[in-house]
Short mmCIF file of C-alpha atoms in Angstrom, two decimals:
data_model
loop_
_atom_site.label_atom_id
_atom_site.label_comp_id
_atom_site.label_asym_id
_atom_site.label_seq_id
_atom_site.Cartn_x
_atom_site.Cartn_y
_atom_site.Cartn_z
CA MET A 1 -6.84 20.75 2.83
CA SER A 2 -7.79 18.27 0.17
CA HIS A 3 -6.35 14.51 -0.14
CA GLU A 4 -5.02 15.55 -2.95
CA GLN A 5 -3.21 18.70 -1.32
CA THR A 6 -1.86 16.36 0.61
CA MET A 7 0.55 14.60 -2.15
CA LYS A 8 3.69 15.59 -3.80
CA PRO A 9 3.04 18.11 -6.93
CA SER A 10 3.66 15.59 -9.56
CA GLY A 11 1.31 12.92 -7.69
CA ARG A 12 4.62 10.47 -7.59
CA PRO A 13 7.05 8.84 -5.50
CA ASP A 14 10.74 10.29 -5.12
CA PRO A 15 13.62 7.85 -5.85
CA ALA A 16 14.20 7.73 -2.79
CA GLU A 17 10.73 6.44 -1.55
CA ARG A 18 10.80 3.93 -4.73
CA ALA A 19 14.48 3.04 -3.81
CA VAL A 20 13.19 1.79 0.08
CA SER A 21 9.97 0.79 -0.49
CA LEU A 22 9.19 -3.03 -0.65
CA SER A 23 8.74 -4.30 -4.11
CA GLY A 24 5.96 -5.82 -5.64
CA MET A 25 2.98 -6.31 -3.36
CA HIS A 26 -0.19 -6.13 -4.01
CA TYR A 27 -2.88 -4.17 -2.14
CA LEU A 28 -6.64 -3.24 -1.98
CA VAL A 29 -8.20 -0.24 -1.76
CA VAL A 30 -11.31 -0.34 -0.87
CA ASP A 31 -13.36 4.01 -0.05
CA ASP A 32 -16.72 5.66 -1.53
CA GLU A 33 -14.72 8.42 -2.55
CA THR A 34 -13.64 7.08 -6.01
CA ARG A 35 -11.02 9.37 -6.62
CA LEU A 36 -9.62 9.54 -3.48
CA THR A 37 -9.20 5.85 -4.34
CA ASP A 38 -8.63 6.76 -7.71
CA LEU A 39 -5.05 8.56 -6.39
CA VAL A 40 -3.98 6.27 -4.03
CA VAL A 41 -4.14 3.20 -6.15
CA ARG A 42 -2.39 5.16 -8.69
CA TYR A 43 0.55 6.23 -6.31
CA LEU A 44 1.35 2.65 -5.28
CA THR A 45 1.76 1.61 -8.77
CA GLU A 46 3.50 4.44 -9.22
CA SER A 47 5.48 2.73 -6.58
CA GLY A 48 6.23 0.05 -8.56
CA HIS A 49 3.09 -1.73 -6.79
CA THR A 50 0.27 -3.84 -8.17
CA ALA A 51 -3.72 -1.92 -6.89
CA GLU A 52 -7.14 -2.55 -6.97
CA GLY A 53 -10.18 -0.17 -5.32
CA ARG A 54 -13.99 -0.97 -4.87
CA TYR A 55 -15.99 1.82 -4.00
CA ASP A 56 -18.21 -0.05 -1.55
CA GLY A 57 -18.27 -2.20 1.18
CA PRO A 58 -19.40 -5.39 -0.35
CA SER A 59 -17.38 -5.85 -2.87
CA GLY A 60 -14.42 -4.69 -0.70
CA LEU A 61 -14.70 -6.77 0.91
CA ALA A 62 -15.50 -9.82 -1.87
CA ALA A 63 -11.67 -8.04 -3.18
CA ALA A 64 -10.83 -8.48 0.32
CA ARG A 65 -10.14 -12.40 0.09
CA ASP A 66 -8.16 -12.48 -2.63
CA PRO A 67 -5.03 -15.09 -0.78
CA ARG A 68 -2.19 -12.61 -3.63
CA LEU A 69 -3.35 -9.21 -0.89
CA ASP A 70 -0.88 -8.10 1.13
CA GLY A 71 -2.18 -5.32 2.54
CA ILE A 72 -5.97 -3.69 2.35
CA VAL A 73 -6.57 0.39 3.05
CA LEU A 74 -10.11 0.28 4.00
CA ASP A 75 -11.89 3.36 4.69
CA VAL A 76 -14.32 3.51 7.81
CA MET A 77 -17.55 5.45 6.47
CA LEU A 78 -18.67 2.13 3.68
CA PRO A 79 -22.26 2.35 1.75
CA GLY A 80 -23.42 -1.28 2.01
CA THR A 81 -20.52 -3.25 4.55
CA ASP A 82 -18.98 -0.24 6.92
CA GLY A 83 -15.49 -1.11 6.82
CA VAL A 84 -14.89 -1.79 10.91
CA GLU A 85 -17.08 -4.73 9.86
CA VAL A 86 -15.65 -5.44 6.65
CA CYS A 87 -12.33 -6.01 9.10
CA ARG A 88 -14.25 -7.79 11.58
CA THR A 89 -15.48 -10.48 9.25
CA LEU A 90 -12.31 -11.08 7.71
CA ARG A 91 -10.61 -11.51 11.20
CA GLY A 92 -13.36 -13.94 11.75
CA GLU A 93 -13.14 -16.48 8.04
CA GLY A 94 -9.22 -16.64 9.18
CA ILE A 95 -7.96 -14.18 7.46
CA ASP A 96 -5.17 -11.84 8.32
CA VAL A 97 -3.63 -9.93 6.11
CA PRO A 98 -2.87 -6.09 7.20
CA VAL A 99 -5.78 -3.67 7.30
CA ILE A 100 -5.26 0.03 7.70
CA LEU A 101 -8.27 1.94 8.84
CA LEU A 102 -9.27 5.53 6.73
CA THR A 103 -11.26 8.04 9.49
CA ALA A 104 -12.05 10.99 10.14
CA ARG A 105 -10.31 13.78 12.27
CA GLY A 106 -11.81 12.91 15.82
CA ALA A 107 -13.61 9.97 15.32
CA ILE A 108 -11.56 8.46 18.15
CA SER A 109 -14.69 5.05 18.74
CA GLU A 110 -14.54 4.34 15.18
CA ARG A 111 -10.17 4.58 15.47
CA VAL A 112 -11.03 1.92 18.89
CA ALA A 113 -13.67 -0.60 17.29
CA GLY A 114 -11.35 -1.10 14.39
CA LEU A 115 -8.23 -1.94 16.05
CA ASP A 116 -10.59 -4.75 17.86
CA ALA A 117 -12.13 -6.28 15.41
CA GLY A 118 -9.12 -6.36 14.46
CA ALA A 119 -7.28 -3.90 11.69
CA ASP A 120 -3.13 -3.57 12.50
CA ASP A 121 -3.36 0.59 12.17
CA TYR A 122 -5.50 3.12 11.39
CA MET A 123 -5.03 7.05 9.28
CA VAL A 124 -7.11 10.35 9.64
CA LYS A 125 -8.35 11.77 6.72
CA PRO A 126 -6.60 13.87 5.20
CA PHE A 127 -2.86 12.41 4.26
CA ALA A 128 0.32 12.44 3.06
CA MET A 129 0.77 9.62 0.63
CA GLU A 130 4.13 8.67 1.56
CA GLU A 131 3.18 7.98 5.00
CA LEU A 132 0.79 5.55 3.84
CA LEU A 133 3.23 3.56 1.62
CA ALA A 134 5.70 3.24 5.19
CA ARG A 135 3.16 2.49 7.16
CA LEU A 136 2.42 -0.42 4.73
CA ARG A 137 5.60 -1.06 5.08
CA ALA A 138 5.62 -1.72 8.57
CA ILE A 139 2.91 -3.81 8.86
CA SER A 140 4.16 -5.82 5.52
CA ARG A 141 7.34 -5.99 7.57
CA ARG A 142 5.45 -6.63 11.32
CA ARG A 143 3.48 -9.56 9.96
CA PRO A 144 5.23 -13.10 10.11
CA GLU A 145 5.66 -14.85 6.05
CA CYS A 146 3.67 -17.69 7.28
CA SER A 147 1.60 -18.56 4.12
CA GLY A 148 4.75 -19.73 2.12
CA ARG A 149 3.08 -18.47 -0.83
CA LEU A 150 5.63 -18.20 -4.37
CA GLN A 151 5.69 -15.41 -6.16
CA ILE A 152 8.30 -15.62 -9.44
CA GLY A 153 7.28 -13.40 -11.62
CA ASP A 154 3.63 -13.52 -12.36
CA LEU A 155 3.99 -16.30 -12.24
CA VAL A 156 2.26 -17.32 -7.99
CA LEU A 157 0.94 -20.63 -6.26
CA ASP A 158 -0.77 -20.24 -3.26
CA PRO A 159 0.18 -23.60 -1.07
CA GLU A 160 -2.91 -23.79 1.44
CA GLN A 161 -5.56 -22.63 -0.81
CA GLN A 162 -3.98 -24.83 -3.32
CA ARG A 163 -4.06 -22.43 -6.22
CA ALA A 164 -2.32 -20.68 -8.88
CA TRP A 165 -2.04 -17.24 -10.94
CA ARG A 166 -0.54 -16.38 -13.94
CA SER A 167 -1.62 -12.49 -15.35
CA ASP A 168 -4.22 -12.69 -12.60
CA THR A 169 -6.11 -15.69 -14.37
CA GLU A 170 -6.68 -18.78 -12.43
CA LEU A 171 -5.37 -21.90 -12.78
CA ASP A 172 -6.90 -24.69 -13.76
CA LEU A 173 -4.62 -27.30 -11.91
CA SER A 174 -4.66 -30.80 -10.88
CA ARG A 175 -3.24 -32.35 -7.36
CA ARG A 176 -0.08 -33.56 -8.76
CA GLU A 177 0.44 -31.00 -11.65
CA PHE A 178 -0.29 -28.76 -8.71
CA ALA A 179 1.98 -30.12 -7.47
CA VAL A 180 5.38 -30.74 -9.99
CA LEU A 181 4.38 -27.04 -10.46
CA ARG A 182 5.23 -25.84 -6.74
CA VAL A 183 8.71 -27.82 -6.90
CA LEU A 184 10.47 -26.60 -9.49
CA MET A 185 8.76 -23.06 -8.21
CA GLU A 186 10.28 -23.28 -4.72
CA ASN A 187 14.37 -24.85 -6.90
CA ALA A 188 12.69 -22.06 -9.40
CA GLY A 189 16.44 -21.67 -11.45
CA ARG A 190 17.62 -24.83 -10.91
CA VAL A 191 17.38 -27.96 -12.25
CA VAL A 192 14.57 -30.23 -11.25
CA SER A 193 15.58 -33.92 -12.30
CA ARG A 194 12.81 -36.72 -12.77
CA LEU A 195 14.10 -38.54 -10.32
CA GLN A 196 13.19 -35.06 -7.43
CA LEU A 197 9.44 -34.92 -8.82
CA LEU A 198 9.52 -38.61 -8.61
CA ASP A 199 10.69 -38.47 -4.69
CA GLU A 200 8.41 -34.92 -4.16
CA VAL A 201 5.27 -35.77 -6.60
CA TRP A 202 4.66 -39.60 -7.05
CA ASP A 203 6.16 -40.92 -3.13
CA GLY A 204 7.63 -43.43 -4.79
CA GLU A 205 3.88 -44.70 -6.54
CA THR A 206 5.58 -44.58 -9.66
CA ASP A 207 8.98 -45.02 -11.62
CA LEU A 208 11.36 -42.60 -13.48
CA ARG A 209 10.45 -45.47 -16.56
CA SER A 210 7.64 -44.31 -15.84
CA ASN A 211 6.44 -41.16 -19.29
CA ALA A 212 3.12 -39.78 -15.67
CA ILE A 213 6.90 -38.00 -14.93
CA ASP A 214 7.02 -36.56 -18.49
CA VAL A 215 2.97 -36.12 -18.82
CA HIS A 216 2.37 -34.30 -15.68
CA VAL A 217 4.87 -31.32 -16.86
CA SER A 218 3.51 -31.25 -20.27
CA LYS A 219 -0.13 -31.18 -18.86
CA VAL A 220 1.60 -27.81 -16.91
CA ARG A 221 3.57 -26.31 -19.57
CA SER A 222 0.41 -26.04 -21.33
CA LYS A 223 -1.13 -24.48 -18.63
CA VAL A 224 1.25 -22.05 -17.62
CA ASP A 225 3.62 -21.23 -20.38
CA ARG A 226 1.64 -21.57 -23.66
CA ALA A 227 -1.38 -20.94 -22.22
CA PHE A 228 0.05 -17.40 -22.17
CA GLY A 229 2.29 -17.79 -24.51
CA ARG A 230 6.04 -17.74 -22.73
CA THR A 231 8.55 -20.47 -22.23
CA THR A 232 9.27 -20.05 -18.92
CA ILE A 233 9.27 -23.73 -18.20
CA THR A 234 12.45 -25.80 -19.85
CA THR A 235 13.54 -29.29 -20.39
CA LEU A 236 16.68 -30.34 -19.74
CA ARG A 237 17.41 -32.91 -21.86
CA GLY A 238 19.30 -36.13 -19.31
CA ARG A 239 19.29 -33.53 -16.50
CA GLY A 240 15.44 -32.55 -15.63
CA TYR A 241 13.47 -29.85 -15.50
CA ARG A 242 13.46 -25.35 -14.93
CA LEU A 243 11.92 -22.33 -13.99
CA GLU A 244 13.25 -19.60 -15.42
CA THR A 245 13.13 -16.86 -13.67
CA ALA A 246 14.99 -13.83 -15.56
CA ARG A 247 11.72 -14.59 -18.95
#
């Protein structure tokens, strides 16, 4: 039975499936069967997530280091570096993104090796797309939210790695600019006063009479909003700043 035959005739998730899925997740699919990879990427995208594909071990390993990932679908048999070694390398680097291994029917030794290397689950080819999505949801729920990653729309901030992105473009922020953005994102939709920024970002190193706060907010707005033609960070005269959530 072909992989395509395991999908719904339309290749699209039904409304009930879409309703129960964890929305807005970011997945990576790594398999040297390009048609299968593209089908999985399309299915995940049509289920309301973002997904990208890679077709060999080295490029898959490089893409898997992206801290924004919520899960990886990883074939065992890959050119360059096999999936078990990719998984083992990720775990050795302290990257604990959930991984589902794809194996051939009857390849018990591959499954054992993959689980021993740190994979969270496995699926045997051919598989149903609905089951793959259900397993991705399950391993995502089992994982504790330890990274503290923040996401507002297409704006993503990773406090642990001190990195931020907008529309998949990494932002070049100074240490203070990053701290300002973090406070605004942690309080998204609420007004952040200049006094709050003073306490949380400057730790009393400046005072409210200084224009340092306004200058840094302006720089953050330039990099986060103006560079992308957006208006996310607004100024409320006499009150402070707010990062909007519905723009």
